[in-house]
JSON list of C-alpha atoms in Angstrom, two decimals:
[
{"chain": "P", "resi": 185, "resn": "UNK", "atom": "CA", "xyz": [49.67, 55.02, 94.61]},
{"chain": "P", "resi": 186, "resn": "UNK", "atom": "CA", "xyz": [48.10, 57.96, 96.41]},
{"chain": "P", "resi": 187, "resn": "UNK", "atom": "CA", "xyz": [47.84, 61.67, 95.72]},
{"chain": "P", "resi": 188, "resn": "UNK", "atom": "CA", "xyz": [49.27, 64.30, 98.22]},
{"chain": "P", "resi": 189, "resn": "UNK", "atom": "CA", "xyz": [49.52, 67.99, 98.42]},
{"chain": "P", "resi": 190, "resn": "UNK", "atom": "CA", "xyz": [52.67, 69.16, 100.20]},
{"chain": "P", "resi": 191, "resn": "UNK", "atom": "CA", "xyz": [53.48, 72.78, 101.27]},
{"chain": "P", "resi": 192, "resn": "UNK", "atom": "CA", "xyz": [56.73, 73.49, 103.03]},
{"chain": "P", "resi": 193, "resn": "UNK", "atom": "CA", "xyz": [58.16, 76.80, 104.38]},
{"chain": "P", "resi": 194, "resn": "UNK", "atom": "CA", "xyz": [61.77, 77.39, 104.06]},
{"chain": "P", "resi": 195, "resn": "UNK", "atom": "CA", "xyz": [64.02, 79.62, 106.24]},
{"chain": "P", "resi": 196, "resn": "UNK", "atom": "CA", "xyz": [64.50, 83.03, 104.38]},
{"chain": "P", "resi": 197, "resn": "UNK", "atom": "CA", "xyz": [68.28, 82.73, 104.85]},
{"chain": "P", "resi": 198, "resn": "UNK", "atom": "CA", "xyz": [68.23, 79.44, 102.87]},
{"chain": "P", "resi": 199, "resn": "UNK", "atom": "CA", "xyz": [65.99, 80.71, 100.05]},
{"chain": "P", "resi": 200, "resn": "UNK", "atom": "CA", "xyz": [68.86, 80.01, 97.61]},
{"chain": "P", "resi": 201, "resn": "UNK", "atom": "CA", "xyz": [68.64, 76.25, 98.46]},
{"chain": "P", "resi": 202, "resn": "UNK", "atom": "CA", "xyz": [64.96, 76.02, 97.38]},
{"chain": "P", "resi": 203, "resn": "UNK", "atom": "CA", "xyz": [65.60, 75.05, 93.66]},
{"chain": "P", "resi": 204, "resn": "UNK", "atom": "CA", "xyz": [67.99, 72.28, 94.72]},
{"chain": "P", "resi": 205, "resn": "UNK", "atom": "CA", "xyz": [65.56, 71.10, 97.44]},
{"chain": "P", "resi": 206, "resn": "UNK", "atom": "CA", "xyz": [62.77, 70.94, 94.80]},
{"chain": "P", "resi": 207, "resn": "UNK", "atom": "CA", "xyz": [65.02, 69.10, 92.43]},
{"chain": "P", "resi": 208, "resn": "UNK", "atom": "CA", "xyz": [66.05, 66.47, 95.18]},
{"chain": "P", "resi": 209, "resn": "UNK", "atom": "CA", "xyz": [62.19, 65.97, 95.97]},
{"chain": "P", "resi": 210, "resn": "UNK", "atom": "CA", "xyz": [61.38, 65.53, 92.31]},
{"chain": "P", "resi": 211, "resn": "UNK", "atom": "CA", "xyz": [64.08, 62.87, 91.88]},
{"chain": "P", "resi": 212, "resn": "UNK", "atom": "CA", "xyz": [63.14, 61.14, 95.07]},
{"chain": "P", "resi": 213, "resn": "UNK", "atom": "CA", "xyz": [59.52, 60.89, 93.82]},
{"chain": "P", "resi": 214, "resn": "UNK", "atom": "CA", "xyz": [60.53, 59.78, 90.40]},
{"chain": "P", "resi": 215, "resn": "UNK", "atom": "CA", "xyz": [62.98, 57.22, 91.74]},
{"chain": "P", "resi": 216, "resn": "UNK", "atom": "CA", "xyz": [60.03, 55.60, 93.61]},
{"chain": "P", "resi": 217, "resn": "UNK", "atom": "CA", "xyz": [57.82, 55.57, 90.36]},
{"chain": "P", "resi": 218, "resn": "UNK", "atom": "CA", "xyz": [55.86, 58.53, 91.49]},
{"chain": "P", "resi": 219, "resn": "UNK", "atom": "CA", "xyz": [54.84, 61.73, 89.63]},
{"chain": "P", "resi": 220, "resn": "UNK", "atom": "CA", "xyz": [54.69, 65.44, 90.31]},
{"chain": "P", "resi": 221, "resn": "UNK", "atom": "CA", "xyz": [51.40, 66.86, 89.12]},
{"chain": "P", "resi": 222, "resn": "UNK", "atom": "CA", "xyz": [51.76, 70.40, 90.20]},
{"chain": "P", "resi": 223, "resn": "UNK", "atom": "CA", "xyz": [54.87, 72.46, 91.59]},
{"chain": "P", "resi": 224, "resn": "UNK", "atom": "CA", "xyz": [54.53, 76.08, 92.57]},
{"chain": "P", "resi": 225, "resn": "UNK", "atom": "CA", "xyz": [57.06, 78.43, 94.11]},
{"chain": "P", "resi": 226, "resn": "UNK", "atom": "CA", "xyz": [55.14, 81.13, 96.01]},
{"chain": "P", "resi": 227, "resn": "UNK", "atom": "CA", "xyz": [58.24, 82.86, 96.90]},
{"chain": "P", "resi": 228, "resn": "UNK", "atom": "CA", "xyz": [59.00, 84.84, 100.13]},
{"chain": "P", "resi": 229, "resn": "UNK", "atom": "CA", "xyz": [55.88, 85.86, 102.03]},
{"chain": "P", "resi": 230, "resn": "UNK", "atom": "CA", "xyz": [54.91, 87.26, 105.30]},
{"chain": "P", "resi": 231, "resn": "UNK", "atom": "CA", "xyz": [54.10, 84.57, 108.12]},
{"chain": "P", "resi": 232, "resn": "UNK", "atom": "CA", "xyz": [50.81, 84.80, 109.91]},
{"chain": "P", "resi": 233, "resn": "UNK", "atom": "CA", "xyz": [52.82, 84.74, 113.19]},
{"chain": "P", "resi": 234, "resn": "UNK", "atom": "CA", "xyz": [56.55, 84.61, 113.92]},
{"chain": "P", "resi": 235, "resn": "UNK", "atom": "CA", "xyz": [58.21, 81.28, 113.91]},
{"chain": "P", "resi": 236, "resn": "UNK", "atom": "CA", "xyz": [61.54, 81.01, 115.60]},
{"chain": "P", "resi": 237, "resn": "UNK", "atom": "CA", "xyz": [61.62, 84.92, 115.60]},
{"chain": "P", "resi": 238, "resn": "UNK", "atom": "CA", "xyz": [61.18, 84.81, 111.87]},
{"chain": "P", "resi": 239, "resn": "UNK", "atom": "CA", "xyz": [58.55, 87.02, 110.18]},
{"chain": "P", "resi": 240, "resn": "UNK", "atom": "CA", "xyz": [59.06, 86.05, 106.48]},
{"chain": "P", "resi": 241, "resn": "UNK", "atom": "CA", "xyz": [59.71, 82.67, 104.78]},
{"chain": "P", "resi": 242, "resn": "UNK", "atom": "CA", "xyz": [59.90, 81.03, 101.38]},
{"chain": "P", "resi": 243, "resn": "UNK", "atom": "CA", "xyz": [56.82, 78.90, 100.45]},
{"chain": "P", "resi": 244, "resn": "UNK", "atom": "CA", "xyz": [56.55, 75.97, 97.98]},
{"chain": "P", "resi": 245, "resn": "UNK", "atom": "CA", "xyz": [53.37, 73.91, 96.97]},
{"chain": "P", "resi": 246, "resn": "UNK", "atom": "CA", "xyz": [53.71, 70.47, 95.38]},
{"chain": "P", "resi": 247, "resn": "UNK", "atom": "CA", "xyz": [50.99, 67.91, 94.26]},
{"chain": "P", "resi": 248, "resn": "UNK", "atom": "CA", "xyz": [52.60, 64.56, 93.92]},
{"chain": "P", "resi": 249, "resn": "UNK", "atom": "CA", "xyz": [51.50, 60.89, 93.47]},
{"chain": "P", "resi": 250, "resn": "UNK", "atom": "CA", "xyz": [53.62, 58.46, 95.27]},
{"chain": "P", "resi": 251, "resn": "UNK", "atom": "CA", "xyz": [53.87, 55.46, 97.60]},
{"chain": "P", "resi": 252, "resn": "UNK", "atom": "CA", "xyz": [53.68, 55.60, 101.42]},
{"chain": "P", "resi": 253, "resn": "UNK", "atom": "CA", "xyz": [57.33, 54.67, 101.58]},
{"chain": "P", "resi": 254, "resn": "UNK", "atom": "CA", "xyz": [58.22, 57.54, 99.40]},
{"chain": "P", "resi": 255, "resn": "UNK", "atom": "CA", "xyz": [56.13, 59.91, 101.38]},
{"chain": "P", "resi": 256, "resn": "UNK", "atom": "CA", "xyz": [57.69, 58.75, 104.69]},
{"chain": "P", "resi": 257, "resn": "UNK", "atom": "CA", "xyz": [61.03, 59.42, 103.27]},
{"chain": "P", "resi": 258, "resn": "UNK", "atom": "CA", "xyz": [60.02, 62.93, 102.22]},
{"chain": "P", "resi": 259, "resn": "UNK", "atom": "CA", "xyz": [58.57, 63.71, 105.71]},
{"chain": "P", "resi": 260, "resn": "UNK", "atom": "CA", "xyz": [61.81, 62.38, 107.26]},
{"chain": "P", "resi": 261, "resn": "UNK", "atom": "CA", "xyz": [63.80, 64.67, 105.16]},
{"chain": "P", "resi": 262, "resn": "UNK", "atom": "CA", "xyz": [61.63, 67.58, 106.07]},
{"chain": "P", "resi": 263, "resn": "UNK", "atom": "CA", "xyz": [61.92, 66.91, 109.74]},
{"chain": "P", "resi": 264, "resn": "UNK", "atom": "CA", "xyz": [65.58, 66.77, 109.81]},
{"chain": "P", "resi": 265, "resn": "UNK", "atom": "CA", "xyz": [66.31, 69.60, 107.38]},
{"chain": "P", "resi": 266, "resn": "UNK", "atom": "CA", "xyz": [67.09, 72.79, 109.36]},
{"chain": "P", "resi": 267, "resn": "UNK", "atom": "CA", "xyz": [66.11, 74.91, 106.35]},
{"chain": "P", "resi": 268, "resn": "UNK", "atom": "CA", "xyz": [62.46, 73.70, 106.41]},
{"chain": "P", "resi": 269, "resn": "UNK", "atom": "CA", "xyz": [60.66, 75.60, 109.14]},
{"chain": "P", "resi": 270, "resn": "UNK", "atom": "CA", "xyz": [57.23, 73.88, 108.71]},
{"chain": "P", "resi": 271, "resn": "UNK", "atom": "CA", "xyz": [55.61, 71.37, 106.27]},
{"chain": "P", "resi": 272, "resn": "UNK", "atom": "CA", "xyz": [52.17, 70.09, 105.77]},
{"chain": "P", "resi": 273, "resn": "UNK", "atom": "CA", "xyz": [51.10, 66.93, 103.86]},
{"chain": "P", "resi": 274, "resn": "UNK", "atom": "CA", "xyz": [47.44, 66.66, 102.85]},
{"chain": "P", "resi": 275, "resn": "UNK", "atom": "CA", "xyz": [46.06, 63.49, 101.21]},
{"chain": "P", "resi": 276, "resn": "UNK", "atom": "CA", "xyz": [43.95, 64.14, 98.04]},
{"chain": "P", "resi": 277, "resn": "UNK", "atom": "CA", "xyz": [41.43, 61.89, 96.32]},
{"chain": "P", "resi": 278, "resn": "UNK", "atom": "CA", "xyz": [42.57, 62.97, 92.73]},
{"chain": "P", "resi": 279, "resn": "UNK", "atom": "CA", "xyz": [45.62, 64.55, 91.19]},
{"chain": "P", "resi": 280, "resn": "UNK", "atom": "CA", "xyz": [45.37, 68.34, 91.32]},
{"chain": "P", "resi": 281, "resn": "UNK", "atom": "CA", "xyz": [46.91, 69.89, 88.36]},
{"chain": "P", "resi": 282, "resn": "UNK", "atom": "CA", "xyz": [45.24, 73.34, 88.13]},
{"chain": "P", "resi": 283, "resn": "UNK", "atom": "CA", "xyz": [46.98, 76.34, 89.37]},
{"chain": "P", "resi": 284, "resn": "UNK", "atom": "CA", "xyz": [46.30, 77.52, 92.92]},
{"chain": "P", "resi": 285, "resn": "UNK", "atom": "CA", "xyz": [44.77, 80.84, 93.76]},
{"chain": "P", "resi": 286, "resn": "UNK", "atom": "CA", "xyz": [48.21, 82.04, 94.99]},
{"chain": "P", "resi": 287, "resn": "UNK", "atom": "CA", "xyz": [49.45, 81.79, 91.42]},
{"chain": "P", "resi": 288, "resn": "UNK", "atom": "CA", "xyz": [47.55, 84.98, 90.47]},
{"chain": "P", "resi": 289, "resn": "UNK", "atom": "CA", "xyz": [50.14, 87.04, 92.53]},
{"chain": "P", "resi": 290, "resn": "UNK", "atom": "CA", "xyz": [53.29, 88.37, 91.04]},
{"chain": "P", "resi": 291, "resn": "UNK", "atom": "CA", "xyz": [55.73, 86.49, 93.37]},
{"chain": "P", "resi": 292, "resn": "UNK", "atom": "CA", "xyz": [54.41, 83.16, 92.42]},
{"chain": "P", "resi": 293, "resn": "UNK", "atom": "CA", "xyz": [55.60, 81.00, 89.53]},
{"chain": "P", "resi": 294, "resn": "UNK", "atom": "CA", "xyz": [55.01, 77.45, 88.37]},
{"chain": "P", "resi": 295, "resn": "UNK", "atom": "CA", "xyz": [58.17, 75.28, 88.17]},
{"chain": "P", "resi": 296, "resn": "UNK", "atom": "CA", "xyz": [56.91, 72.43, 86.12]},
{"chain": "P", "resi": 297, "resn": "UNK", "atom": "CA", "xyz": [58.35, 72.70, 82.60]},
{"chain": "P", "resi": 298, "resn": "UNK", "atom": "CA", "xyz": [55.14, 71.65, 80.77]},
{"chain": "P", "resi": 299, "resn": "UNK", "atom": "CA", "xyz": [52.87, 74.05, 82.57]},
{"chain": "P", "resi": 300, "resn": "UNK", "atom": "CA", "xyz": [55.31, 76.96, 82.79]},
{"chain": "P", "resi": 301, "resn": "UNK", "atom": "CA", "xyz": [54.69, 78.41, 79.32]},
{"chain": "P", "resi": 302, "resn": "UNK", "atom": "CA", "xyz": [51.04, 78.06, 79.53]},
{"chain": "P", "resi": 303, "resn": "UNK", "atom": "CA", "xyz": [50.60, 79.55, 83.08]},
{"chain": "P", "resi": 304, "resn": "UNK", "atom": "CA", "xyz": [52.81, 82.70, 82.78]},
{"chain": "P", "resi": 305, "resn": "UNK", "atom": "CA", "xyz": [50.55, 84.37, 80.10]},
{"chain": "P", "resi": 306, "resn": "UNK", "atom": "CA", "xyz": [47.41, 83.55, 82.12]},
{"chain": "P", "resi": 307, "resn": "UNK", "atom": "CA", "xyz": [48.96, 85.07, 85.19]},
{"chain": "P", "resi": 308, "resn": "UNK", "atom": "CA", "xyz": [49.96, 88.10, 83.19]},
{"chain": "P", "resi": 309, "resn": "UNK", "atom": "CA", "xyz": [46.33, 88.45, 81.94]},
{"chain": "P", "resi": 310, "resn": "UNK", "atom": "CA", "xyz": [45.01, 88.16, 85.35]},
{"chain": "P", "resi": 311, "resn": "UNK", "atom": "CA", "xyz": [47.20, 90.78, 86.92]},
{"chain": "P", "resi": 312, "resn": "UNK", "atom": "CA", "xyz": [45.76, 93.66, 84.95]},
{"chain": "P", "resi": 313, "resn": "UNK", "atom": "CA", "xyz": [42.30, 92.29, 85.65]},
{"chain": "P", "resi": 314, "resn": "UNK", "atom": "CA", "xyz": [42.96, 92.25, 89.42]},
{"chain": "P", "resi": 315, "resn": "UNK", "atom": "CA", "xyz": [44.33, 95.81, 89.33]},
{"chain": "P", "resi": 316, "resn": "UNK", "atom": "CA", "xyz": [41.19, 96.92, 87.45]},
{"chain": "P", "resi": 317, "resn": "UNK", "atom": "CA", "xyz": [38.91, 95.24, 90.00]},
{"chain": "P", "resi": 318, "resn": "UNK", "atom": "CA", "xyz": [40.91, 96.84, 92.80]},
{"chain": "P", "resi": 319, "resn": "UNK", "atom": "CA", "xyz": [40.46, 100.26, 91.17]},
{"chain": "P", "resi": 320, "resn": "UNK", "atom": "CA", "xyz": [36.72, 99.61, 90.82]},
{"chain": "P", "resi": 321, "resn": "UNK", "atom": "CA", "xyz": [36.45, 98.78, 94.46]},
{"chain": "P", "resi": 322, "resn": "UNK", "atom": "CA", "xyz": [38.13, 102.00, 95.32]},
{"chain": "P", "resi": 323, "resn": "UNK", "atom": "CA", "xyz": [35.99, 104.10, 93.05]},
{"chain": "P", "resi": 324, "resn": "UNK", "atom": "CA", "xyz": [32.61, 103.22, 94.77]},
{"chain": "P", "resi": 325, "resn": "UNK", "atom": "CA", "xyz": [34.31, 103.90, 98.05]},
{"chain": "P", "resi": 326, "resn": "UNK", "atom": "CA", "xyz": [35.27, 107.33, 96.78]},
{"chain": "P", "resi": 327, "resn": "UNK", "atom": "CA", "xyz": [31.60, 107.82, 95.71]},
{"chain": "P", "resi": 328, "resn": "UNK", "atom": "CA", "xyz": [30.45, 106.89, 99.21]},
{"chain": "P", "resi": 329, "resn": "UNK", "atom": "CA", "xyz": [32.75, 109.31, 100.88]},
{"chain": "P", "resi": 330, "resn": "UNK", "atom": "CA", "xyz": [30.65, 112.41, 100.25]},
{"chain": "P", "resi": 331, "resn": "UNK", "atom": "CA", "xyz": [27.62, 110.54, 101.60]},
{"chain": "P", "resi": 332, "resn": "UNK", "atom": "CA", "xyz": [29.68, 109.68, 104.68]},
{"chain": "P", "resi": 333, "resn": "UNK", "atom": "CA", "xyz": [30.53, 113.40, 104.96]},
{"chain": "P", "resi": 334, "resn": "UNK", "atom": "CA", "xyz": [26.88, 114.25, 104.86]},
{"chain": "P", "resi": 335, "resn": "UNK", "atom": "CA", "xyz": [26.15, 111.90, 107.65]},
{"chain": "P", "resi": 336, "resn": "UNK", "atom": "CA", "xyz": [28.06, 113.89, 110.30]},
{"chain": "P", "resi": 337, "resn": "UNK", "atom": "CA", "xyz": [26.42, 117.01, 109.31]},
{"chain": "P", "resi": 338, "resn": "UNK", "atom": "CA", "xyz": [23.05, 115.33, 109.77]},
{"chain": "P", "resi": 339, "resn": "UNK", "atom": "CA", "xyz": [24.23, 114.18, 113.20]},
{"chain": "P", "resi": 340, "resn": "UNK", "atom": "CA", "xyz": [25.18, 117.77, 114.00]},
{"chain": "P", "resi": 341, "resn": "UNK", "atom": "CA", "xyz": [21.77, 119.08, 113.01]},
{"chain": "P", "resi": 342, "resn": "UNK", "atom": "CA", "xyz": [20.04, 116.35, 115.16]},
{"chain": "P", "resi": 343, "resn": "UNK", "atom": "CA", "xyz": [22.38, 117.26, 118.03]},
{"chain": "P", "resi": 344, "resn": "UNK", "atom": "CA", "xyz": [21.46, 121.04, 117.69]},
{"chain": "P", "resi": 345, "resn": "UNK", "atom": "CA", "xyz": [17.70, 120.15, 117.76]},
{"chain": "P", "resi": 346, "resn": "UNK", "atom": "CA", "xyz": [18.29, 118.18, 121.01]},
{"chain": "P", "resi": 347, "resn": "UNK", "atom": "CA", "xyz": [20.64, 120.84, 122.47]},
{"chain": "P", "resi": 348, "resn": "UNK", "atom": "CA", "xyz": [17.90, 123.25, 123.46]},
{"chain": "P", "resi": 349, "resn": "UNK", "atom": "CA", "xyz": [16.15, 120.49, 125.30]},
{"chain": "P", "resi": 350, "resn": "UNK", "atom": "CA", "xyz": [19.51, 119.52, 126.90]},
{"chain": "P", "resi": 351, "resn": "UNK", "atom": "CA", "xyz": [19.99, 123.18, 127.89]},
{"chain": "P", "resi": 352, "resn": "UNK", "atom": "CA", "xyz": [16.60, 123.37, 129.50]},
{"chain": "P", "resi": 353, "resn": "UNK", "atom": "CA", "xyz": [17.24, 120.20, 131.47]},
{"chain": "P", "resi": 354, "resn": "UNK", "atom": "CA", "xyz": [20.14, 121.71, 133.69]},
{"chain": "P", "resi": 355, "resn": "UNK", "atom": "CA", "xyz": [18.07, 124.87, 134.19]},
{"chain": "P", "resi": 356, "resn": "UNK", "atom": "CA", "xyz": [15.24, 122.69, 135.42]},
{"chain": "P", "resi": 357, "resn": "UNK", "atom": "CA", "xyz": [17.57, 120.82, 137.71]},
{"chain": "P", "resi": 358, "resn": "UNK", "atom": "CA", "xyz": [18.84, 124.13, 139.20]},
{"chain": "P", "resi": 359, "resn": "UNK", "atom": "CA", "xyz": [15.26, 125.39, 139.79]},
{"chain": "P", "resi": 360, "resn": "UNK", "atom": "CA", "xyz": [14.43, 122.15, 141.50]},
{"chain": "P", "resi": 361, "resn": "UNK", "atom": "CA", "xyz": [17.55, 122.40, 143.65]},
{"chain": "P", "resi": 362, "resn": "UNK", "atom": "CA", "xyz": [16.68, 126.01, 144.63]},
{"chain": "P", "resi": 363, "resn": "UNK", "atom": "CA", "xyz": [13.27, 124.97, 145.68]},
{"chain": "P", "resi": 364, "resn": "UNK", "atom": "CA", "xyz": [14.66, 122.18, 147.84]},
{"chain": "P", "resi": 365, "resn": "UNK", "atom": "CA", "xyz": [17.48, 124.27, 149.32]},
{"chain": "P", "resi": 366, "resn": "UNK", "atom": "CA", "xyz": [15.26, 126.94, 150.89]},
{"chain": "P", "resi": 367, "resn": "UNK", "atom": "CA", "xyz": [13.16, 124.24, 152.52]},
{"chain": "P", "resi": 368, "resn": "UNK", "atom": "CA", "xyz": [16.26, 122.56, 153.78]},
{"chain": "P", "resi": 369, "resn": "UNK", "atom": "CA", "xyz": [17.58, 125.93, 155.14]},
{"chain": "P", "resi": 370, "resn": "UNK", "atom": "CA", "xyz": [14.39, 126.57, 156.94]},
{"chain": "P", "resi": 371, "resn": "UNK", "atom": "CA", "xyz": [14.28, 123.20, 158.48]},
{"chain": "P", "resi": 372, "resn": "UNK", "atom": "CA", "xyz": [17.96, 123.45, 159.69]},
{"chain": "P", "resi": 373, "resn": "UNK", "atom": "CA", "xyz": [17.21, 126.99, 161.20]},
{"chain": "P", "resi": 374, "resn": "UNK", "atom": "CA", "xyz": [14.10, 125.67, 163.05]},
{"chain": "P", "resi": 375, "resn": "UNK", "atom": "CA", "xyz": [16.27, 122.84, 164.55]},
{"chain": "P", "resi": 376, "resn": "UNK", "atom": "CA", "xyz": [18.74, 125.38, 165.62]},
{"chain": "P", "resi": 377, "resn": "UNK", "atom": "CA", "xyz": [16.08, 127.58, 167.38]},
{"chain": "P", "resi": 378, "resn": "UNK", "atom": "CA", "xyz": [14.57, 124.53, 169.08]},
{"chain": "P", "resi": 379, "resn": "UNK", "atom": "CA", "xyz": [17.95, 123.47, 170.37]},
{"chain": "P", "resi": 380, "resn": "UNK", "atom": "CA", "xyz": [18.63, 126.95, 171.85]}
]
């Protein structure tokens, strides 16, 4: 038997059907002498892009060990189930039983009876740690903010130093234009005299 990781996305209107769908899949795998190693309900999440004009959907991750016939039956059921928007089956070399990175979030939960008691306390321990890390990330950003405020002041000073030179440049242009203008006026007046 081979190991597979399956992720499927359920239409948000049929989110109530997810537990019964998972139960059916587990029974189907067990009937064909397979095994479910990991089962996670990630809950309703934002999609990366709209699918069938839907922006949120219900995600479920499973790691199973089953035969090719059992897998073909599961894929057939996914294809012809209107509640399943998308599904992905990936072959794995070994059974994956550790929790996924998505389990650290509040919406996620493990649905396997054996792992459920073990994983929940770990997730609760991780959640405060994640919040502390987020607060620490914000604190250095707050310390950097005054430095960022100083930078525009330094830019203004540099601009003021350049400003006198910039003010001189237009004056120099005007002087050059005035020098050329009288010469041009003399040339046009000479042509008029010569024509007359």
